[in-house]
Coordinates of C-alpha atoms in Angstrom, one line a residue:
X230 CA -27.5 35.7 -14.3
X231 CA -23.7 35.6 -14.6
X232 CA -22.1 32.6 -16.4
X233 CA -20.0 30.2 -14.5
X234 CA -16.3 30.8 -15.4
X235 CA -14.7 28.2 -17.5
X236 CA -11.1 27.0 -17.1
X237 CA -8.7 28.3 -19.6
X238 CA -6.8 25.8 -21.9
X239 CA -3.7 26.6 -19.9
X240 CA -5.4 25.8 -16.6
X241 CA -6.9 22.6 -18.0
X242 CA -3.5 21.4 -19.2
X243 CA -2.0 22.1 -15.8
X244 CA -4.8 20.2 -14.1
X245 CA -4.2 17.2 -16.4
X246 CA -0.5 17.2 -15.4
X247 CA -1.3 17.3 -11.7
X248 CA -4.1 14.7 -12.1
X249 CA -1.7 12.3 -13.8
X250 CA 0.9 12.9 -11.1
X251 CA -1.7 12.1 -8.5
X252 CA -2.7 8.8 -10.1
X253 CA 1.0 7.7 -10.5
X254 CA 1.8 8.6 -6.9
X255 CA -1.2 6.7 -5.5
X256 CA -0.6 3.5 -7.7
X257 CA 0.8 0.4 -6.0
X258 CA 2.8 -0.5 -9.2
X259 CA 3.9 1.3 -12.3
X260 CA 1.1 2.4 -14.7
X261 CA 0.9 2.8 -18.5
X262 CA -0.8 5.6 -20.5
X263 CA -4.0 3.6 -21.2
X264 CA -4.5 2.7 -17.5
X265 CA -4.0 6.3 -16.4
X266 CA -6.3 7.6 -19.2
X267 CA -9.0 5.2 -18.0
X268 CA -8.6 6.3 -14.4
X269 CA -8.9 10.0 -15.4
X270 CA -11.5 9.5 -18.1
X271 CA -9.2 11.4 -20.5
X272 CA -8.0 10.7 -24.0
X273 CA -4.7 8.8 -24.1
X274 CA -3.1 11.6 -26.1
X275 CA -3.9 14.1 -23.4
X276 CA -2.5 11.9 -20.7
X277 CA 0.6 11.2 -22.8
X278 CA 1.4 14.9 -23.1
X279 CA 0.9 15.3 -19.3
X280 CA 3.3 12.4 -18.7
X281 CA 5.9 13.8 -21.0
X282 CA 5.8 17.1 -19.0
X283 CA 6.2 15.2 -15.7
X284 CA 9.0 13.0 -17.1
X285 CA 10.9 16.0 -18.4
X286 CA 10.6 17.6 -14.9
X287 CA 11.8 14.4 -13.2
X288 CA 8.5 14.0 -11.3
X289 CA 8.0 10.6 -12.9
X290 CA 10.3 8.0 -14.6
X291 CA 9.8 5.2 -17.0
X292 CA 9.9 1.9 -15.1
X293 CA 13.0 -0.1 -16.3
X294 CA 12.9 1.8 -19.6
X295 CA 9.4 0.5 -20.4
X296 CA 6.2 2.4 -21.3
X297 CA 5.0 2.3 -17.7
X298 CA 5.6 5.1 -15.2
X299 CA 6.5 5.5 -11.5
X300 CA 7.5 8.4 -9.3
X301 CA 10.9 10.0 -10.3
X302 CA 13.6 11.8 -8.4
X303 CA 11.8 15.1 -7.8
X304 CA 9.1 13.8 -5.4
X305 CA 11.9 12.1 -3.4
X306 CA 13.9 15.3 -3.2
X307 CA 10.7 17.2 -2.1
X308 CA 10.1 14.4 0.5
X309 CA 13.6 14.7 1.9
X310 CA 13.3 18.5 2.1
X311 CA 10.1 18.1 4.1
X312 CA 11.6 15.6 6.5
X313 CA 14.7 17.8 7.0
X314 CA 12.4 20.5 8.5
X315 CA 12.1 18.2 11.5
X316 CA 15.2 18.5 13.8
X317 CA 14.3 15.1 15.3
X318 CA 14.9 13.5 11.9
X319 CA 18.6 14.3 12.1
X320 CA 19.0 13.5 15.8
X321 CA 17.1 10.2 15.8
X322 CA 19.5 8.3 13.4
X323 CA 22.1 7.2 16.0
X324 CA 19.6 6.0 18.5
X325 CA 17.6 4.1 15.9
X326 CA 20.7 2.5 14.4
X327 CA 21.8 1.3 17.9
X328 CA 18.3 -0.1 18.6
X329 CA 18.2 -1.9 15.2
X330 CA 21.6 -3.3 15.7
X331 CA 20.9 -4.6 19.2
X332 CA 17.5 -6.1 18.4
X333 CA 17.9 -7.1 14.8
X334 CA 14.6 -5.4 14.1
X335 CA 13.6 -2.3 12.2
X336 CA 13.2 0.9 14.3
X337 CA 11.5 4.1 13.2
X338 CA 10.3 7.5 14.4
X339 CA 7.0 9.1 13.2
X340 CA 6.1 12.6 14.2
X341 CA 2.7 14.2 14.7
X342 CA 1.6 16.3 11.7
X343 CA -1.8 17.7 12.6
X344 CA -4.1 14.7 12.8
X345 CA -1.6 12.5 11.0
X346 CA 1.6 10.7 11.7
X347 CA 4.6 11.2 9.4
X348 CA 7.5 8.7 9.3
X349 CA 10.7 10.8 9.3
X350 CA 13.5 8.3 10.2
X351 CA 14.1 4.5 9.8
X352 CA 16.9 2.1 10.6
X353 CA 16.5 -1.4 9.2
X354 CA 17.3 -4.5 11.3
X355 CA 19.1 -7.6 10.2
X356 CA 16.0 -9.7 10.8
X357 CA 13.8 -7.6 8.6
X358 CA 13.0 -9.4 5.3
X359 CA 9.4 -8.3 4.8
X360 CA 8.6 -5.1 6.5
X361 CA 9.9 -2.1 4.6
X362 CA 8.8 1.2 6.1
X363 CA 9.1 4.1 3.7
X364 CA 10.3 7.5 4.8
X365 CA 7.5 10.0 4.4
X366 CA 4.7 7.6 5.0
X367 CA 1.7 9.4 6.3
X368 CA -1.4 8.0 8.0
X369 CA -4.4 9.3 10.0
X370 CA -4.0 9.0 13.8
X371 CA -6.3 5.9 14.1
X372 CA -4.8 3.9 11.2
X373 CA -1.4 2.5 12.0
X374 CA 0.6 1.5 15.1
X375 CA 2.8 4.7 15.2
X376 CA -0.2 6.9 14.7
X377 CA -2.3 5.1 17.3
X378 CA 0.6 5.5 19.7
X379 CA 0.5 9.3 19.2
X380 CA -3.3 9.4 19.4
X381 CA -3.2 7.6 22.8
X382 CA -0.9 10.2 24.2
X383 CA -3.1 13.2 23.3
X384 CA -5.3 15.0 25.8
X385 CA -9.0 13.9 26.1
X386 CA -10.1 17.1 24.3
X387 CA -7.7 16.6 21.4
X388 CA -8.7 12.9 21.1
X389 CA -12.4 14.1 20.8
X390 CA -11.4 16.7 18.3
X391 CA -9.5 14.1 16.2
X392 CA -12.5 11.8 16.0
X393 CA -14.7 14.7 14.8
X394 CA -12.1 15.3 12.1
X395 CA -11.8 11.6 11.3
X396 CA -15.6 11.3 10.9
X397 CA -15.6 14.2 8.4
X398 CA -12.7 13.0 6.3
X399 CA -12.0 9.3 6.8
X400 CA -15.3 7.7 7.9
X401 CA -13.6 5.1 10.1
X402 CA -15.6 1.9 10.7
X403 CA -16.8 0.9 14.1
X404 CA -14.1 -1.8 14.2
X405 CA -11.4 0.7 13.4
X406 CA -12.6 3.1 16.1
X407 CA -12.8 0.2 18.6
X408 CA -9.3 -0.9 17.8
X409 CA -7.9 2.6 18.2
X410 CA -9.7 3.1 21.5
X411 CA -8.4 -0.2 22.7
X412 CA -4.9 0.8 21.7
X413 CA -5.2 4.1 23.5
X414 CA -6.3 2.3 26.7
X415 CA -3.3 -0.1 26.4
X416 CA -0.8 2.7 25.8
X417 CA -2.1 4.7 28.7
X418 CA -2.0 1.7 31.0
X419 CA 1.4 0.2 30.0
X420 CA 3.2 3.3 28.6
X421 CA 3.6 1.5 25.2
X422 CA 1.5 -0.2 22.5
X423 CA 2.2 -3.7 21.4
X424 CA 0.3 -5.3 18.4
X425 CA 0.5 -8.4 16.3
X426 CA 1.2 -7.3 12.7
X427 CA -1.5 -8.1 10.1
X428 CA 1.0 -8.3 7.2
X429 CA 3.8 -10.2 9.0
X430 CA 2.4 -13.3 10.7
X431 CA 4.1 -14.2 13.9
X432 CA 5.6 -10.7 14.2
X433 CA 4.7 -7.9 16.5
X434 CA 5.4 -4.2 16.8
X435 CA 5.9 -1.9 19.8
X436 CA 5.3 1.8 19.8
X437 CA 6.2 4.3 22.5
X438 CA 5.3 8.0 22.6
X439 CA 8.1 10.6 22.6
X440 CA 7.2 13.7 24.6
X441 CA 8.4 17.2 24.8
X442 CA 7.4 19.6 27.6
X443 CA 4.5 17.2 28.5
X444 CA 3.1 17.1 24.9
X445 CA 3.4 14.1 22.6
X446 CA 5.8 14.9 19.8
X447 CA 6.3 11.6 18.0
X448 CA 6.3 7.8 18.3
X449 CA 9.2 5.4 18.5
X450 CA 8.3 2.1 16.8
X451 CA 10.1 -1.3 16.6
X452 CA 8.9 -4.2 14.5
X453 CA 9.6 -7.9 15.3
X454 CA 9.1 -10.3 18.2
X455 CA 10.1 -7.7 20.7
X456 CA 7.3 -7.8 23.3
X457 CA 6.8 -10.6 25.8
X458 CA 3.1 -11.5 25.5
X459 CA 1.1 -10.7 28.6
X460 CA 4.2 -9.4 30.6
X461 CA 3.2 -5.8 30.4
X462 CA 6.9 -5.0 29.7
X463 CA 8.7 -3.6 26.7
X464 CA 12.3 -4.5 26.0
X465 CA 14.9 -2.5 27.9
X466 CA 16.6 -1.5 24.6
X467 CA 13.4 0.2 23.4
X468 CA 12.9 2.0 26.6
X469 CA 16.6 3.1 26.6
X470 CA 16.2 4.5 23.0
X471 CA 13.1 6.4 24.0
X472 CA 14.9 7.9 27.1
X473 CA 17.9 8.8 24.9
X474 CA 15.7 10.6 22.4
X475 CA 13.6 12.4 25.0
X476 CA 16.8 13.5 26.8
X477 CA 18.0 15.1 23.5
X478 CA 14.6 16.7 23.0
X479 CA 14.5 18.1 26.6
X480 CA 17.8 19.8 26.1
X481 CA 16.3 22.2 23.5
X482 CA 12.6 21.6 23.2
X483 CA 12.0 24.7 21.1
X484 CA 14.4 23.3 18.5
X485 CA 12.4 20.1 18.2
X486 CA 9.0 21.6 18.0
X487 CA 7.1 20.8 14.8
X488 CA 7.6 23.4 12.1
X489 CA 3.8 23.1 11.5
X490 CA 2.8 23.5 15.2
X491 CA 1.4 27.0 14.5
X492 CA -1.3 25.5 12.2
X493 CA -4.7 24.4 13.4
X494 CA -4.8 20.5 13.0
X495 CA -8.2 20.9 11.5
X496 CA -6.7 23.0 8.7
X497 CA -4.3 20.2 7.6
X498 CA -6.0 17.8 5.3
X499 CA -3.9 15.4 3.2
X500 CA -5.3 13.2 0.4
X501 CA -4.0 9.7 1.1
X502 CA -4.0 6.4 -0.9
X503 CA -6.7 4.0 0.4
X504 CA -6.1 1.3 2.9
X505 CA -2.9 2.3 4.8
X506 CA -1.0 -0.6 6.3
X507 CA -1.6 -1.4 9.9
X508 CA 2.0 -0.8 11.0

């Protein structure tokens, strides 16, 4: 019987570096060597060497010159490089800025990436003190308002495929699935999705799908008191921004196609931090 191959010392060291980077990237606050070592069940000396490698490569930085670590410049550069692959990221800026200036609320665009949404552009409004959406945020299509907006605009066959994927990888609760299905029904009925924000009491968010050649490409989202409860109407400024973006997309649909559209969505699996925010 053949022996199971063992990892070489070089491969083990590389694995420790990537494991340490994963822990730092998923942490909600800067972490120290001892915390990371406990998380990985590794000796602190091993973790320290991995962190020094990451720090020298600018993948992590010391938080305010302390002994705790956070993500450094390199992940941000890689994030920007990914976002720039989407032509919509460059074109969305002026429309989002105008919408944020007119409403005072934060506006963003999230594109579909397989069975996920990816936030590629944000313009912050003057009323926004609490809700800071980060570029590059990724969430499964049932988990946040932008992603639920995209999910609602998919075909029935694709929605069924998504739930099979979600059951395999995310194990959504019955309540999460019910909320996503209710959001889909509302979006299909009204043409937009409006929700009260869990993390911003008294605030709401509106999401509208952006389409290209009949297919959903992205979601336009605005946060704040921007929907009149029970009216079935979204603000004219949000609708105008959606029409402006769809007009730009329609002029050159092949240019705005996702650079990952050739991949089977089932083949795109991203490891995400737990408990994504609802907006």
